[in-house]
Amino acid sequence: MAKFVYKSIFSFMATSEYADTPEQFLKLTKECSERAQKMNTPSSFSSPPKVNSELCKHLADKLKSAVERAQSFLHIRFLLYGGTPKYVDAFKLFYGLANMAVEVIRSCCQEEWIQAAFLMTNVAKHILSTSFDLEMLTHFFSGCWTSSKVLENIFKAELAIVNKKASQDRESLVEDLNALLQRRENVSTETYRLASLLLERLDPQRQNLGGSSSGAYSVDMESLKEMEQLGKGSFATVFKAMWLGVEVAKKTFYAPSSPDFEQEVSILARLSHPNIVSFLSYAEGKRECCMVMELMDHDLCGLMRKIMAKDKHRSSPFSMLEAVDLMLQVGRGIEYLHEMRIVHRGLKAMNILVKQVKGKDGRSWYIWAKVAEFGMSKTKERSVTYSNQTLNTGTTRWMAPEMMKESVNEGQEQVSNVGMTAKYPFGGDVCSFAMVCYEILTGDVPFYDIAQHNEVKKKVLKGDRPGLPKDCPTSLERLIRRCWSQDASARPRFDEICVELRNVKCQLLRSVPIAINWFMLPYLSLVCFLPSGSVLYPLFYYLLKYVSRSSWSCLVYDSRQPKVSLVYHAT
């Protein structure tokens, strides 16, 4: 009887035409998982990944495991609680990650494998991010209590696995590139040049022989074919262009190469992170110079405006789970910059580019964020000071108080706190990040109701900050307030910020209020009521592998058996 009820109910759920329900998202996610598995399996209809094969298999297996747990999760929730609508955001995130995984694997399977490898030099860090999120969701679907310590251990374990597989894939790629370059037969000039560039970047010894850290990134201006203009600013124009068979963004500066341009190139050439816009090459001419970057879809500010414009009744552009996920992506990007001793100094939503990961229906289900616009970046060396820096008034609303200029006498300006800026050079980015968090939560620029920059400065220097939404989780609000603290020394570092945001993400997954559907209890195989603090509780926790230690209930479901087990922890 229990088996019949259980199968009948979920069969109805899976085939019903519900829009945007957890069941529908799971069905689509399962299809993504099946596609990922097929792409990793050689057949007459498809070829396996030509690059990053070990990483692709790991990602596909991680997705498959998460889908299996998610199926069990929904089965048990429906039986016990009579519905699952509260889990929509979690399953929407799950589906977005599944599409991200499929997109990565599909890119690695394409015939133009050299182009794919060239654009995915930071694929290990990207896959680490996605696989960690999938593992975190697997723990959630399994009912496991995910504490800060558990999260840290999960991340370390994933890091070790991904690094090992990435090392194997890198060795295979270098062998394939060397074989192609030695063969030379049936290889186009473009492919040969791209393979040479890629091998130089993968092999540090070859780069050192070149004498310049950015030498492997210099290309001929003639190799860039402009397609259409994407944007124009005071100093540069951005074009969509074709370069060696790859669609790219070409940022053209209408002036000869300068020390500032060369410094920017030297900074960008050292960076490789999935949440930093990839720098591909640069070119210099007599009257202009340009940078070649990966092609993205929008900037975050423009995307949020587009989302808000579609629905005038929206109070925010994203769900809270989506918002925290975006904050974490941006945070990871800035954390990496700071590890590289680089201060961004211009962080705002307009300087964060996004790529929309779409499903087979053409809708965007996941937003991949990347920090961009390093025109104001500085590499922190012992000799760097900030006393005479030129600050862009366009960033005033995001600026830390110690970075702001204030009028001393008429026609004379100075940085408000030079000593504090020099002592805590990375603190300015932390404060700007808090303002970006406000943008993500509300869709508004900071102090949107104040037109004059000087008025904004006065408020910030006085200690005023924008108001956060009422539905902002307490832990997130506390973190944001620490980040935009008036005292730079009180602000957290980005490694701490990312840990806190991962914890907030888990809290959001665990914080769904539910009532038990007591009508279904006769169909359960085991119901035990344990008083709070019972000495038997650890025994059940040991015996039942996937048990939640939430404040009130612990659930176990084995997908290989038709029975459901429930341990109720009375409070």
Short mmCIF file of N, CA and C in Angstrom, two decimals, residues 198-208:
data_model
loop_
_atom_site.label_atom_id
_atom_site.label_comp_id
_atom_site.label_asym_id
_atom_site.label_seq_id
_atom_site.Cartn_x
_atom_site.Cartn_y
_atom_site.Cartn_z
N LEU A 198 48.46 29.19 -26.62
CA LEU A 198 47.96 28.42 -25.49
C LEU A 198 49.08 27.66 -24.81
N LEU A 199 49.96 27.05 -25.58
CA LEU A 199 51.07 26.28 -25.01
C LEU A 199 52.01 27.20 -24.23
N GLU A 200 52.23 28.41 -24.73
CA GLU A 200 53.08 29.38 -24.03
C GLU A 200 52.50 29.71 -22.65
N ARG A 201 51.18 29.83 -22.60
CA ARG A 201 50.54 30.21 -21.33
C ARG A 201 50.49 29.04 -20.36
N LEU A 202 50.41 27.83 -20.91
CA LEU A 202 50.35 26.64 -20.04
C LEU A 202 51.73 26.26 -19.52
N ASP A 203 52.77 26.64 -20.24
CA ASP A 203 54.14 26.24 -19.89
C ASP A 203 54.92 27.45 -19.39
N PRO A 204 55.09 27.60 -18.08
CA PRO A 204 55.79 28.76 -17.52
C PRO A 204 57.22 28.89 -18.04
N GLN A 205 57.89 27.77 -18.31
CA GLN A 205 59.27 27.83 -18.80
C GLN A 205 59.35 28.53 -20.15
N ARG A 206 58.38 28.26 -21.01
CA ARG A 206 58.35 28.92 -22.32
C ARG A 206 58.10 30.41 -22.16
N GLN A 207 57.24 30.78 -21.18
CA GLN A 207 56.98 32.20 -20.94
C GLN A 207 58.24 32.89 -20.47
N ASN A 208 58.99 32.27 -19.56
CA ASN A 208 60.20 32.88 -19.03
C ASN A 208 61.24 33.12 -20.12
#
